[in-house]
């Protein structure tokens, strides 16, 4: 497998941005620590703040952990914190803090942390409310003027069955009742309601039929798709509603931050003299 230089640089830059944007010290490191003691190891305290820090550290490897409340993983984190404290005590007794490899790794870790902290703080100053609002305005401006429909459907296995149900609907039967009793679709329990969808959200045959109907209209003939035979009823039609600013602001802020981080790194390269060489040390072709 090969990877181009541009692709590799994209991965590297993306990783740097992802690690750095929004970098802030944990709340407990800024004086808001919860000093509640949850264990002691040979007299040394382990606090709730220590567990919060450990949880945050582990969330980098297991992202789902970040969504779990502390009390749900308390016992496991506490055991891990105790084990770590015990190992650290033994390691210090063995003078591992003076080991050359350990010192080299600590230096690398320090370099990474200060890079992330600097880029995070630099970007934070550049991500203003005005820029986020401008990103929202641009999103609204470039959002296609699309229509969406809200429809119900009944899905059956044969055309004859579908025609029979259309006859019952035309005779006064309620769509929701027949959907619950006859549709094989998982959404039958809610009367076959599919909610609002855009044309590209459904298979072509279904979308063509639904978007060719008026609000309140029932399909005159069964619609065949790869899933079977459908009877469609369009409930509403409307223009696609853009997301509200409050709903999408966090996502836009992240996108603006990534763009600003890329600009910061690009500016560093412009202001600096960077020379590159081939892998064997020879001068690279210009």
PDB file of C-alpha atoms in Angstrom:
ATOM      1  CA  UNK A   1       0.000   0.000   0.000  1.00  0.00           C
ATOM      2  CA  UNK A   2       1.373   3.436  -0.846  1.00  0.00           C
ATOM      3  CA  UNK A   3       0.491   6.897   0.385  1.00  0.00           C
ATOM      4  CA  UNK A   4       1.310  10.102  -1.446  1.00  0.00           C
ATOM      5  CA  UNK A   5       3.194  12.874   0.305  1.00  0.00           C
ATOM      6  CA  UNK A   6       0.190  15.189   0.066  1.00  0.00           C
ATOM      7  CA  UNK A   7      -2.069  12.567   1.586  1.00  0.00           C
ATOM      8  CA  UNK A   8       0.404  11.888   4.380  1.00  0.00           C
ATOM      9  CA  UNK A   9       0.749  15.589   5.101  1.00  0.00           C
ATOM     10  CA  UNK A  10      -3.040  15.849   5.173  1.00  0.00           C
ATOM     11  CA  UNK A  11      -3.217  13.110   7.754  1.00  0.00           C
ATOM     12  CA  UNK A  12      -0.462  14.701   9.831  1.00  0.00           C
ATOM     13  CA  UNK A  13      -2.001  18.169   9.683  1.00  0.00           C
ATOM     14  CA  UNK A  14      -5.447  16.799  10.405  1.00  0.00           C
ATOM     15  CA  UNK A  15      -4.157  14.944  13.427  1.00  0.00           C
ATOM     16  CA  UNK A  16      -2.377  18.033  14.709  1.00  0.00           C
ATOM     17  CA  UNK A  17      -5.509  20.118  14.348  1.00  0.00           C
ATOM     18  CA  UNK A  18      -7.717  17.487  15.936  1.00  0.00           C
ATOM     19  CA  UNK A  19      -5.382  17.220  18.913  1.00  0.00           C
ATOM     20  CA  UNK A  20      -4.816  20.929  19.285  1.00  0.00           C
ATOM     21  CA  UNK A  21      -8.019  22.764  18.461  1.00  0.00           C
ATOM     22  CA  UNK A  22      -9.992  23.460  21.565  1.00  0.00           C
ATOM     23  CA  UNK A  23      -7.097  22.347  23.764  1.00  0.00           C
ATOM     24  CA  UNK A  24      -7.823  23.423  27.295  1.00  0.00           C
ATOM     25  CA  UNK A  25      -6.504  22.211  30.594  1.00  0.00           C
ATOM     26  CA  UNK A  26      -9.002  20.077  32.506  1.00  0.00           C
ATOM     27  CA  UNK A  27     -11.192  22.095  34.872  1.00  0.00           C
ATOM     28  CA  UNK A  28      -9.697  20.430  37.925  1.00  0.00           C
ATOM     29  CA  UNK A  29      -6.254  21.719  36.970  1.00  0.00           C
ATOM     30  CA  UNK A  30      -7.465  25.309  37.146  1.00  0.00           C
ATOM     31  CA  UNK A  31      -8.424  25.343  40.807  1.00  0.00           C
ATOM     32  CA  UNK A  32     -11.795  23.650  40.358  1.00  0.00           C
ATOM     33  CA  UNK A  33     -10.469  20.297  41.551  1.00  0.00           C
ATOM     34  CA  UNK A  34     -12.697  17.954  43.496  1.00  0.00           C
ATOM     35  CA  UNK A  35     -10.388  17.004  46.356  1.00  0.00           C
ATOM     36  CA  UNK A  36     -12.723  14.322  47.693  1.00  0.00           C
ATOM     37  CA  UNK A  37     -10.487  11.421  48.749  1.00  0.00           C
ATOM     38  CA  UNK A  38     -11.614   8.146  47.167  1.00  0.00           C
ATOM     39  CA  UNK A  39      -8.664   5.960  48.224  1.00  0.00           C
ATOM     40  CA  UNK A  40      -5.241   6.022  49.855  1.00  0.00           C
ATOM     41  CA  UNK A  41      -2.159   4.048  48.848  1.00  0.00           C
ATOM     42  CA  UNK A  42       0.378   3.787  51.644  1.00  0.00           C
ATOM     43  CA  UNK A  43      -0.997   7.060  52.969  1.00  0.00           C
ATOM     44  CA  UNK A  44      -0.966   8.868  49.587  1.00  0.00           C
ATOM     45  CA  UNK A  45      -4.368  10.225  48.573  1.00  0.00           C
ATOM     46  CA  UNK A  46      -6.217   9.461  45.358  1.00  0.00           C
ATOM     47  CA  UNK A  47      -8.950  12.057  44.789  1.00  0.00           C
ATOM     48  CA  UNK A  48     -12.047  12.294  42.661  1.00  0.00           C
ATOM     49  CA  UNK A  49     -10.109  14.809  40.541  1.00  0.00           C
ATOM     50  CA  UNK A  50      -7.478  12.130  39.882  1.00  0.00           C
ATOM     51  CA  UNK A  51     -10.217   9.818  38.581  1.00  0.00           C
ATOM     52  CA  UNK A  52     -11.621  12.573  36.376  1.00  0.00           C
ATOM     53  CA  UNK A  53      -8.135  13.105  34.934  1.00  0.00           C
ATOM     54  CA  UNK A  54      -7.691   9.376  34.341  1.00  0.00           C
ATOM     55  CA  UNK A  55     -11.095   9.153  32.656  1.00  0.00           C
ATOM     56  CA  UNK A  56     -10.178  12.052  30.366  1.00  0.00           C
ATOM     57  CA  UNK A  57      -6.857  10.412  29.524  1.00  0.00           C
ATOM     58  CA  UNK A  58      -8.489   7.074  28.703  1.00  0.00           C
ATOM     59  CA  UNK A  59     -11.184   8.758  26.593  1.00  0.00           C
ATOM     60  CA  UNK A  60      -8.486   9.589  24.046  1.00  0.00           C
ATOM     61  CA  UNK A  61      -8.163   5.841  23.413  1.00  0.00           C
ATOM     62  CA  UNK A  62     -11.798   4.920  24.090  1.00  0.00           C
ATOM     63  CA  UNK A  63     -13.923   7.890  22.898  1.00  0.00           C
ATOM     64  CA  UNK A  64     -17.168   6.336  24.141  1.00  0.00           C
ATOM     65  CA  UNK A  65     -15.816   6.668  27.674  1.00  0.00           C
ATOM     66  CA  UNK A  66     -16.125  10.427  27.387  1.00  0.00           C
ATOM     67  CA  UNK A  67     -19.918  10.114  27.227  1.00  0.00           C
ATOM     68  CA  UNK A  68     -20.192   7.933  30.310  1.00  0.00           C
ATOM     69  CA  UNK A  69     -20.753   9.536  33.745  1.00  0.00           C
ATOM     70  CA  UNK A  70     -18.001   9.002  36.285  1.00  0.00           C
ATOM     71  CA  UNK A  71     -20.162   7.001  38.688  1.00  0.00           C
ATOM     72  CA  UNK A  72     -20.871   4.425  35.961  1.00  0.00           C
ATOM     73  CA  UNK A  73     -17.165   3.532  35.629  1.00  0.00           C
ATOM     74  CA  UNK A  74     -16.053   4.515  39.118  1.00  0.00           C
ATOM     75  CA  UNK A  75     -14.963   1.073  40.344  1.00  0.00           C
ATOM     76  CA  UNK A  76     -12.935   0.261  37.237  1.00  0.00           C
ATOM     77  CA  UNK A  77     -11.225   3.663  37.223  1.00  0.00           C
ATOM     78  CA  UNK A  78     -10.459   3.435  40.919  1.00  0.00           C
ATOM     79  CA  UNK A  79      -8.823   0.021  40.512  1.00  0.00           C
ATOM     80  CA  UNK A  80      -6.770   1.344  37.613  1.00  0.00           C
ATOM     81  CA  UNK A  81      -5.720   4.446  39.566  1.00  0.00           C
ATOM     82  CA  UNK A  82      -4.625   2.301  42.528  1.00  0.00           C
ATOM     83  CA  UNK A  83      -2.652  -0.024  40.259  1.00  0.00           C
ATOM     84  CA  UNK A  84      -0.970   2.938  38.575  1.00  0.00           C
ATOM     85  CA  UNK A  85      -0.034   4.509  41.909  1.00  0.00           C
ATOM     86  CA  UNK A  86       1.446   1.226  43.158  1.00  0.00           C
ATOM     87  CA  UNK A  87       3.482   0.766  39.978  1.00  0.00           C
ATOM     88  CA  UNK A  88       4.691   4.360  40.049  1.00  0.00           C
ATOM     89  CA  UNK A  89       5.945   3.971  43.631  1.00  0.00           C
ATOM     90  CA  UNK A  90       7.943   0.874  42.669  1.00  0.00           C
ATOM     91  CA  UNK A  91       9.241   2.513  39.496  1.00  0.00           C
ATOM     92  CA  UNK A  92      10.506   5.525  41.452  1.00  0.00           C
ATOM     93  CA  UNK A  93      12.157   3.251  43.982  1.00  0.00           C
ATOM     94  CA  UNK A  94      13.965   1.672  41.019  1.00  0.00           C
ATOM     95  CA  UNK A  95      15.043   5.189  39.880  1.00  0.00           C
ATOM     96  CA  UNK A  96      13.304   4.794  36.519  1.00  0.00           C
ATOM     97  CA  UNK A  97      12.855   8.578  36.429  1.00  0.00           C
ATOM     98  CA  UNK A  98      16.591   8.767  35.760  1.00  0.00           C
ATOM     99  CA  UNK A  99      16.520   6.238  32.914  1.00  0.00           C
ATOM    100  CA  UNK A 100      17.766   7.718  29.633  1.00  0.00           C
ATOM    101  CA  UNK A 101      14.858   6.342  27.586  1.00  0.00           C
ATOM    102  CA  UNK A 102      12.339   7.685  30.089  1.00  0.00           C
ATOM    103  CA  UNK A 103      13.938  11.129  29.985  1.00  0.00           C
ATOM    104  CA  UNK A 104      13.843  11.114  26.173  1.00  0.00           C
ATOM    105  CA  UNK A 105      10.158  10.185  26.182  1.00  0.00           C
ATOM    106  CA  UNK A 106       9.382  12.882  28.749  1.00  0.00           C
ATOM    107  CA  UNK A 107      11.071  15.426  26.512  1.00  0.00           C
ATOM    108  CA  UNK A 108       8.958  14.276  23.552  1.00  0.00           C
ATOM    109  CA  UNK A 109       5.807  14.480  25.670  1.00  0.00           C
ATOM    110  CA  UNK A 110       6.695  17.995  26.800  1.00  0.00           C
ATOM    111  CA  UNK A 111       7.203  19.048  23.183  1.00  0.00           C
ATOM    112  CA  UNK A 112       3.836  17.628  22.188  1.00  0.00           C
ATOM    113  CA  UNK A 113       2.001  19.249  25.096  1.00  0.00           C
ATOM    114  CA  UNK A 114       3.426  22.721  24.518  1.00  0.00           C
ATOM    115  CA  UNK A 115       2.702  22.458  20.765  1.00  0.00           C
ATOM    116  CA  UNK A 116      -0.896  21.510  21.454  1.00  0.00           C
ATOM    117  CA  UNK A 117      -1.339  24.159  24.140  1.00  0.00           C
ATOM    118  CA  UNK A 118       0.164  26.899  21.953  1.00  0.00           C
ATOM    119  CA  UNK A 119      -1.868  26.014  18.878  1.00  0.00           C
ATOM    120  CA  UNK A 120      -5.040  25.620  20.923  1.00  0.00           C
ATOM    121  CA  UNK A 121      -4.688  29.018  22.619  1.00  0.00           C
ATOM    122  CA  UNK A 122      -3.668  30.702  19.351  1.00  0.00           C
ATOM    123  CA  UNK A 123      -6.648  29.291  17.498  1.00  0.00           C
ATOM    124  CA  UNK A 124      -9.029  30.069  20.359  1.00  0.00           C
ATOM    125  CA  UNK A 125      -8.243  33.787  19.982  1.00  0.00           C
ATOM    126  CA  UNK A 126      -8.948  33.629  16.239  1.00  0.00           C
ATOM    127  CA  UNK A 127     -12.274  31.792  16.452  1.00  0.00           C
ATOM    128  CA  UNK A 128     -14.613  34.721  17.055  1.00  0.00           C
ATOM    129  CA  UNK A 129     -18.403  34.781  17.240  1.00  0.00           C
ATOM    130  CA  UNK A 130     -18.407  36.915  14.080  1.00  0.00           C
ATOM    131  CA  UNK A 131     -16.512  34.218  12.150  1.00  0.00           C
ATOM    132  CA  UNK A 132     -18.875  31.503  13.352  1.00  0.00           C
ATOM    133  CA  UNK A 133     -21.877  33.635  12.356  1.00  0.00           C
ATOM    134  CA  UNK A 134     -20.279  34.307   8.954  1.00  0.00           C
ATOM    135  CA  UNK A 135     -19.840  30.542   8.486  1.00  0.00           C
ATOM    136  CA  UNK A 136     -23.538  30.075   9.282  1.00  0.00           C
ATOM    137  CA  UNK A 137     -24.565  32.797   6.823  1.00  0.00           C
ATOM    138  CA  UNK A 138     -22.451  31.133   4.134  1.00  0.00           C
ATOM    139  CA  UNK A 139     -24.043  27.767   4.903  1.00  0.00           C
ATOM    140  CA  UNK A 140     -27.530  29.223   4.548  1.00  0.00           C
ATOM    141  CA  UNK A 141     -26.528  31.028   1.355  1.00  0.00           C
ATOM    142  CA  UNK A 142     -25.171  27.876  -0.286  1.00  0.00           C
ATOM    143  CA  UNK A 143     -27.887  25.478   0.937  1.00  0.00           C
ATOM    144  CA  UNK A 144     -29.779  24.235  -2.135  1.00  0.00           C
ATOM    145  CA  UNK A 145     -33.374  25.396  -2.441  1.00  0.00           C
ATOM    146  CA  UNK A 146     -34.760  21.898  -2.012  1.00  0.00           C
ATOM    147  CA  UNK A 147     -38.169  20.560  -1.147  1.00  0.00           C
ATOM    148  CA  UNK A 148     -38.963  17.754   1.256  1.00  0.00           C
ATOM    149  CA  UNK A 149     -42.072  15.741   1.862  1.00  0.00           C
ATOM    150  CA  UNK A 150     -43.545  13.925   4.818  1.00  0.00           C
ATOM    151  CA  UNK A 151     -45.179  10.686   3.757  1.00  0.00           C
ATOM    152  CA  UNK A 152     -46.611   7.437   5.046  1.00  0.00           C
ATOM    153  CA  UNK A 153     -46.353   4.116   3.298  1.00  0.00           C
ATOM    154  CA  UNK A 154     -47.601   0.577   3.448  1.00  0.00           C
ATOM    155  CA  UNK A 155     -45.208  -2.116   2.231  1.00  0.00           C
ATOM    156  CA  UNK A 156     -46.517  -5.496   1.042  1.00  0.00           C
ATOM    157  CA  UNK A 157     -45.069  -8.399  -0.926  1.00  0.00           C
ATOM    158  CA  UNK A 158     -47.415  -8.511  -3.930  1.00  0.00           C
ATOM    159  CA  UNK A 159     -48.990  -6.078  -6.364  1.00  0.00           C
ATOM    160  CA  UNK A 160     -52.395  -7.700  -5.941  1.00  0.00           C
ATOM    161  CA  UNK A 161     -52.264  -7.172  -2.180  1.00  0.00           C
ATOM    162  CA  UNK A 162     -51.273  -3.542  -2.697  1.00  0.00           C
ATOM    163  CA  UNK A 163     -54.153  -2.974  -5.140  1.00  0.00           C
ATOM    164  CA  UNK A 164     -56.569  -4.547  -2.684  1.00  0.00           C
ATOM    165  CA  UNK A 165     -55.426  -2.166   0.062  1.00  0.00           C
ATOM    166  CA  UNK A 166     -55.689   0.857  -2.245  1.00  0.00           C
ATOM    167  CA  UNK A 167     -59.303  -0.177  -2.864  1.00  0.00           C
ATOM    168  CA  UNK A 168     -59.953  -0.281   0.884  1.00  0.00           C
ATOM    169  CA  UNK A 169     -58.336   3.135   1.347  1.00  0.00           C
ATOM    170  CA  UNK A 170     -60.445   4.633  -1.419  1.00  0.00           C
ATOM    171  CA  UNK A 171     -63.448   3.083   0.300  1.00  0.00           C
ATOM    172  CA  UNK A 172     -62.744   4.997   3.529  1.00  0.00           C
ATOM    173  CA  UNK A 173     -60.316   2.817   5.483  1.00  0.00           C
ATOM    174  CA  UNK A 174     -57.767   4.736   7.564  1.00  0.00           C
ATOM    175  CA  UNK A 175     -54.210   4.621   6.217  1.00  0.00           C
ATOM    176  CA  UNK A 176     -52.683   4.341   9.684  1.00  0.00           C
ATOM    177  CA  UNK A 177     -54.866   1.346  10.561  1.00  0.00           C
ATOM    178  CA  UNK A 178     -53.964  -0.588   7.408  1.00  0.00           C
ATOM    179  CA  UNK A 179     -50.277   0.247   7.856  1.00  0.00           C
ATOM    180  CA  UNK A 180     -50.354  -1.253  11.349  1.00  0.00           C
ATOM    181  CA  UNK A 181     -52.240  -4.359  10.292  1.00  0.00           C
ATOM    182  CA  UNK A 182     -50.817  -5.113   6.833  1.00  0.00           C
ATOM    183  CA  UNK A 183     -47.446  -3.393   6.292  1.00  0.00           C
ATOM    184  CA  UNK A 184     -44.286  -5.463   6.674  1.00  0.00           C
ATOM    185  CA  UNK A 185     -42.175  -2.334   7.168  1.00  0.00           C
ATOM    186  CA  UNK A 186     -40.615  -1.872  10.641  1.00  0.00           C
ATOM    187  CA  UNK A 187     -42.260   1.563  10.825  1.00  0.00           C
ATOM    188  CA  UNK A 188     -45.746   0.090  10.567  1.00  0.00           C
ATOM    189  CA  UNK A 189     -46.323   0.541  14.290  1.00  0.00           C
ATOM    190  CA  UNK A 190     -46.468   4.327  13.902  1.00  0.00           C
ATOM    191  CA  UNK A 191     -48.886   4.167  10.999  1.00  0.00           C
ATOM    192  CA  UNK A 192     -46.187   3.971   8.345  1.00  0.00           C
ATOM    193  CA  UNK A 193     -45.016   7.530   9.008  1.00  0.00           C
ATOM    194  CA  UNK A 194     -41.606   8.146   7.401  1.00  0.00           C
ATOM    195  CA  UNK A 195     -41.274  11.735   8.605  1.00  0.00           C
ATOM    196  CA  UNK A 196     -39.788  14.388   6.328  1.00  0.00           C
ATOM    197  CA  UNK A 197     -37.259  13.299   3.701  1.00  0.00           C
ATOM    198  CA  UNK A 198     -35.513  14.714   0.659  1.00  0.00           C
ATOM    199  CA  UNK A 199     -35.581  13.225  -2.779  1.00  0.00           C
ATOM    200  CA  UNK A 200     -32.161  11.632  -2.481  1.00  0.00           C
ATOM    201  CA  UNK A 201     -32.968  10.019   0.839  1.00  0.00           C
ATOM    202  CA  UNK A 202     -35.119   7.247  -0.651  1.00  0.00           C
ATOM    203  CA  UNK A 203     -34.682   4.748  -3.476  1.00  0.00           C
ATOM    204  CA  UNK A 204     -35.406   6.413  -6.859  1.00  0.00           C
ATOM    205  CA  UNK A 205     -38.711   4.677  -7.583  1.00  0.00           C
ATOM    206  CA  UNK A 206     -40.144   5.660  -4.211  1.00  0.00           C
ATOM    207  CA  UNK A 207     -38.880   9.260  -4.388  1.00  0.00           C
ATOM    208  CA  UNK A 208     -40.174   9.800  -7.911  1.00  0.00           C
ATOM    209  CA  UNK A 209     -43.638   8.703  -6.861  1.00  0.00           C
ATOM    210  CA  UNK A 210     -43.719  10.638  -3.575  1.00  0.00           C
ATOM    211  CA  UNK A 211     -42.370  13.882  -5.015  1.00  0.00           C
ATOM    212  CA  UNK A 212     -44.838  13.646  -7.883  1.00  0.00           C
ATOM    213  CA  UNK A 213     -47.796  13.788  -5.497  1.00  0.00           C
ATOM    214  CA  UNK A 214     -49.595  16.637  -3.754  1.00  0.00           C
ATOM    215  CA  UNK A 215     -50.098  16.963  -0.001  1.00  0.00           C
ATOM    216  CA  UNK A 216     -52.961  14.705   1.069  1.00  0.00           C
ATOM    217  CA  UNK A 217     -52.771  12.594  -2.099  1.00  0.00           C
ATOM    218  CA  UNK A 218     -52.726   8.791  -2.122  1.00  0.00           C
ATOM    219  CA  UNK A 219     -50.804   6.848  -4.771  1.00  0.00           C
ATOM    220  CA  UNK A 220     -53.219   5.679  -7.460  1.00  0.00           C
ATOM    221  CA  UNK A 221     -51.200   2.544  -8.209  1.00  0.00           C
ATOM    222  CA  UNK A 222     -48.708   0.468  -6.215  1.00  0.00           C
ATOM    223  CA  UNK A 223     -45.065   1.559  -6.435  1.00  0.00           C
ATOM    224  CA  UNK A 224     -42.532  -1.240  -6.883  1.00  0.00           C
ATOM    225  CA  UNK A 225     -39.050  -1.044  -5.352  1.00  0.00           C
ATOM    226  CA  UNK A 226     -36.430  -3.605  -4.380  1.00  0.00           C
ATOM    227  CA  UNK A 227     -38.229  -3.956  -1.035  1.00  0.00           C
ATOM    228  CA  UNK A 228     -41.642  -4.845  -2.404  1.00  0.00           C
ATOM    229  CA  UNK A 229     -44.833  -2.965  -3.300  1.00  0.00           C
ATOM    230  CA  UNK A 230     -45.623   0.367  -1.669  1.00  0.00           C
ATOM    231  CA  UNK A 231     -48.761   2.402  -1.181  1.00  0.00           C
ATOM    232  CA  UNK A 232     -47.794   6.009  -0.501  1.00  0.00           C
ATOM    233  CA  UNK A 233     -49.681   8.863   1.085  1.00  0.00           C
ATOM    234  CA  UNK A 234     -48.066  12.310   1.096  1.00  0.00           C
ATOM    235  CA  UNK A 235     -48.973  14.235   4.233  1.00  0.00           C
ATOM    236  CA  UNK A 236     -47.026  17.492   3.755  1.00  0.00           C
ATOM    237  CA  UNK A 237     -44.662  19.266   1.373  1.00  0.00           C
ATOM    238  CA  UNK A 238     -42.345  22.094   2.332  1.00  0.00           C
ATOM    239  CA  UNK A 239     -39.059  23.764   1.545  1.00  0.00           C
ATOM    240  CA  UNK A 240     -36.087  22.220   3.334  1.00  0.00           C
ATOM    241  CA  UNK A 241     -35.721  23.980   6.663  1.00  0.00           C
ATOM    242  CA  UNK A 242     -32.150  25.148   7.365  1.00  0.00           C
ATOM    243  CA  UNK A 243     -30.798  24.318  10.815  1.00  0.00           C
ATOM    244  CA  UNK A 244     -31.107  27.033  13.433  1.00  0.00           C
ATOM    245  CA  UNK A 245     -27.895  28.810  14.348  1.00  0.00           C
ATOM    246  CA  UNK A 246     -28.028  27.582  17.943  1.00  0.00           C
ATOM    247  CA  UNK A 247     -28.313  23.966  16.785  1.00  0.00           C
ATOM    248  CA  UNK A 248     -25.317  23.999  14.460  1.00  0.00           C
ATOM    249  CA  UNK A 249     -23.078  26.617  16.112  1.00  0.00           C
ATOM    250  CA  UNK A 250     -20.883  24.054  17.967  1.00  0.00           C
ATOM    251  CA  UNK A 251     -20.212  22.167  14.720  1.00  0.00           C
ATOM    252  CA  UNK A 252     -19.486  25.398  12.840  1.00  0.00           C
ATOM    253  CA  UNK A 253     -17.170  26.576  15.605  1.00  0.00           C
ATOM    254  CA  UNK A 254     -15.183  23.362  15.220  1.00  0.00           C
ATOM    255  CA  UNK A 255     -14.974  23.810  11.448  1.00  0.00           C
ATOM    256  CA  UNK A 256     -13.842  27.426  11.823  1.00  0.00           C
ATOM    257  CA  UNK A 257     -11.244  26.291  14.371  1.00  0.00           C
ATOM    258  CA  UNK A 258      -9.846  23.705  11.952  1.00  0.00           C
ATOM    259  CA  UNK A 259      -9.621  26.316   9.193  1.00  0.00           C
ATOM    260  CA  UNK A 260      -7.885  28.758  11.525  1.00  0.00           C
ATOM    261  CA  UNK A 261      -5.449  26.096  12.729  1.00  0.00           C
ATOM    262  CA  UNK A 262      -4.541  25.268   9.135  1.00  0.00           C
ATOM    263  CA  UNK A 263      -4.022  28.986   8.439  1.00  0.00           C
ATOM    264  CA  UNK A 264      -1.785  29.354  11.503  1.00  0.00           C
ATOM    265  CA  UNK A 265       0.420  26.443  10.429  1.00  0.00           C
ATOM    266  CA  UNK A 266       0.551  27.696   6.841  1.00  0.00           C
ATOM    267  CA  UNK A 267       1.614  31.141   8.071  1.00  0.00           C
ATOM    268  CA  UNK A 268       4.424  29.578  10.117  1.00  0.00           C
ATOM    269  CA  UNK A 269       5.788  27.946   6.979  1.00  0.00           C
ATOM    270  CA  UNK A 270       5.575  31.201   5.021  1.00  0.00           C
ATOM    271  CA  UNK A 271       7.493  33.134   7.690  1.00  0.00           C
ATOM    272  CA  UNK A 272      10.171  30.488   8.160  1.00  0.00           C
ATOM    273  CA  UNK A 273      13.007  29.185   6.006  1.00  0.00           C
ATOM    274  CA  UNK A 274      12.323  25.493   5.504  1.00  0.00           C
ATOM    275  CA  UNK A 275      14.696  23.276   3.526  1.00  0.00           C
ATOM    276  CA  UNK A 276      13.883  19.677   2.697  1.00  0.00           C
ATOM    277  CA  UNK A 277      16.190  16.882   1.592  1.00  0.00           C
ATOM    278  CA  UNK A 278      15.772  13.426   0.143  1.00  0.00           C
ATOM    279  CA  UNK A 279      15.667  10.404   2.412  1.00  0.00           C
ATOM    280  CA  UNK A 280      19.365   9.772   1.766  1.00  0.00           C
ATOM    281  CA  UNK A 281      20.250  13.339   2.750  1.00  0.00           C
ATOM    282  CA  UNK A 282      20.855  14.650  -0.777  1.00  0.00           C
ATOM    283  CA  UNK A 283      19.325  17.956  -1.796  1.00  0.00           C
ATOM    284  CA  UNK A 284      15.741  17.671  -2.978  1.00  0.00           C
ATOM    285  CA  UNK A 285      14.862  18.790  -6.485  1.00  0.00           C
ATOM    286  CA  UNK A 286      13.004  22.088  -6.621  1.00  0.00           C
TER     287      UNK A 286
END
